[in-house]
Coordinates of C-alpha atoms in Angstrom, one line a residue:
M1 CA 332.3 23.8 61.5
A2 CA 330.1 23.9 58.4
G3 CA 330.6 26.6 55.9
V4 CA 328.1 28.2 53.5
G5 CA 325.7 25.8 51.9
G6 CA 326.7 22.8 53.9
S7 CA 330.3 23.0 52.8
Q8 CA 333.3 21.6 54.5
G9 CA 336.5 23.6 55.2
G10 CA 335.0 26.9 54.2
R11 CA 334.4 26.0 50.6
A12 CA 331.0 25.7 49.0
S13 CA 330.2 22.1 47.9
V14 CA 328.8 22.3 44.4
T15 CA 328.4 19.3 42.3
L16 CA 329.5 19.3 38.6
G17 CA 325.8 18.8 37.6
E18 CA 324.7 21.9 39.5
L19 CA 327.6 23.9 38.0
R20 CA 326.7 22.8 34.5
S21 CA 323.0 23.6 35.0
S22 CA 323.8 27.0 36.5
L23 CA 326.0 27.9 33.5
W24 CA 323.5 26.6 30.9
V25 CA 321.9 29.4 29.0
K26 CA 319.3 28.8 26.3
G27 CA 320.8 29.5 23.0
V28 CA 324.4 28.7 23.8
G29 CA 326.1 27.9 20.5
E30 CA 324.0 30.4 18.6
M31 CA 325.7 33.5 17.2
R32 CA 324.9 36.9 18.5
I33 CA 325.6 38.3 15.0
E34 CA 323.9 36.7 12.0
G35 CA 326.1 35.2 9.3
A36 CA 326.5 37.1 6.0
E37 CA 324.1 36.5 3.2
P38 CA 326.0 36.2 -0.2
R39 CA 323.2 38.0 -2.1
A40 CA 323.6 41.2 0.0
L41 CA 327.4 41.4 -0.6
G42 CA 327.5 42.3 -4.3
F43 CA 328.4 40.1 -7.2
W44 CA 332.1 39.3 -6.7
A45 CA 332.1 39.2 -2.9
G46 CA 328.9 37.1 -3.0
L47 CA 330.5 34.7 -5.4
L48 CA 333.5 34.3 -3.2
V49 CA 331.3 33.8 -0.1
R50 CA 329.2 31.2 -1.9
F51 CA 332.4 29.3 -2.9
F52 CA 333.6 29.3 0.7
Y53 CA 330.2 28.2 2.0
W54 CA 330.2 25.4 -0.6
M55 CA 333.8 24.3 0.4
T56 CA 333.0 24.3 4.1
R57 CA 329.8 22.4 3.6
R58 CA 331.6 19.8 1.5
K59 CA 334.4 19.4 4.0
M60 CA 332.6 19.7 7.3
G61 CA 329.0 18.8 6.5
R62 CA 327.7 22.3 7.3
V63 CA 328.7 25.9 7.1
L64 CA 330.5 26.7 10.4
S65 CA 329.5 29.8 12.3
S66 CA 333.1 31.2 12.2
V67 CA 333.0 31.1 8.4
R68 CA 329.6 32.8 8.3
L69 CA 331.0 35.6 10.6
A70 CA 334.2 36.0 8.6
A71 CA 332.0 36.3 5.4
H72 CA 331.0 39.8 6.5
H73 CA 334.4 40.9 5.4
P74 CA 335.2 38.9 2.2
R75 CA 338.9 39.8 2.2
L76 CA 339.3 38.4 5.7
L77 CA 337.5 35.3 4.6
L78 CA 339.8 34.9 1.6
G79 CA 342.9 35.4 3.8
R80 CA 341.7 32.9 6.4
G81 CA 341.0 30.4 3.7
L82 CA 344.4 30.8 2.1
M83 CA 346.1 30.4 5.6
E84 CA 344.1 27.3 6.4
Q85 CA 345.0 25.7 3.0
A86 CA 348.7 26.6 3.5
V87 CA 348.7 25.0 7.0
L88 CA 346.9 21.9 5.7
G89 CA 349.2 21.6 2.7
S90 CA 352.4 22.0 4.7
H91 CA 354.4 18.7 5.1
R92 CA 356.6 19.8 8.0
V93 CA 354.2 18.3 10.6
D94 CA 352.5 14.9 10.2
V95 CA 348.8 14.9 9.5
P96 CA 347.8 13.0 12.8
L97 CA 349.7 15.6 14.8
K98 CA 347.9 18.4 13.0
T99 CA 344.6 16.7 13.8
L100 CA 345.5 16.2 17.4
V101 CA 346.6 19.9 17.8
G102 CA 343.4 21.0 16.1
L103 CA 341.2 19.0 18.5
R104 CA 343.2 20.2 21.5
A105 CA 342.8 23.9 20.5
A106 CA 339.1 23.4 19.9
S107 CA 338.7 21.9 23.3
L108 CA 340.6 24.7 25.0
V109 CA 338.3 27.4 23.5
G110 CA 335.1 25.4 24.0
C111 CA 334.3 24.7 20.4
V112 CA 331.3 22.4 20.1
H113 CA 332.2 21.1 16.6

């Protein structure tokens, strides 16, 4: 007995390509909220945000959207930067393992970078 949509055993047969095309939305990867402009934040906060943008561009090749979002709150951006530097500077875990864990975490949350 055939199920809905020509399925077998009562389950709909959907190919991976059909699933991907049905989930594709134009603009995926774009932020719903625009990143912070350093000029609009004031002198000291803008200076801090420019520094973080420069560091991110130097390390990653571009300013990541998560950094641009965190820049709306400069204290949050500073705390995040200090935490990341502390994790990267820690010698309790080997560098290849840190890299592997970072890649796994990024794949779990669907990070495109």
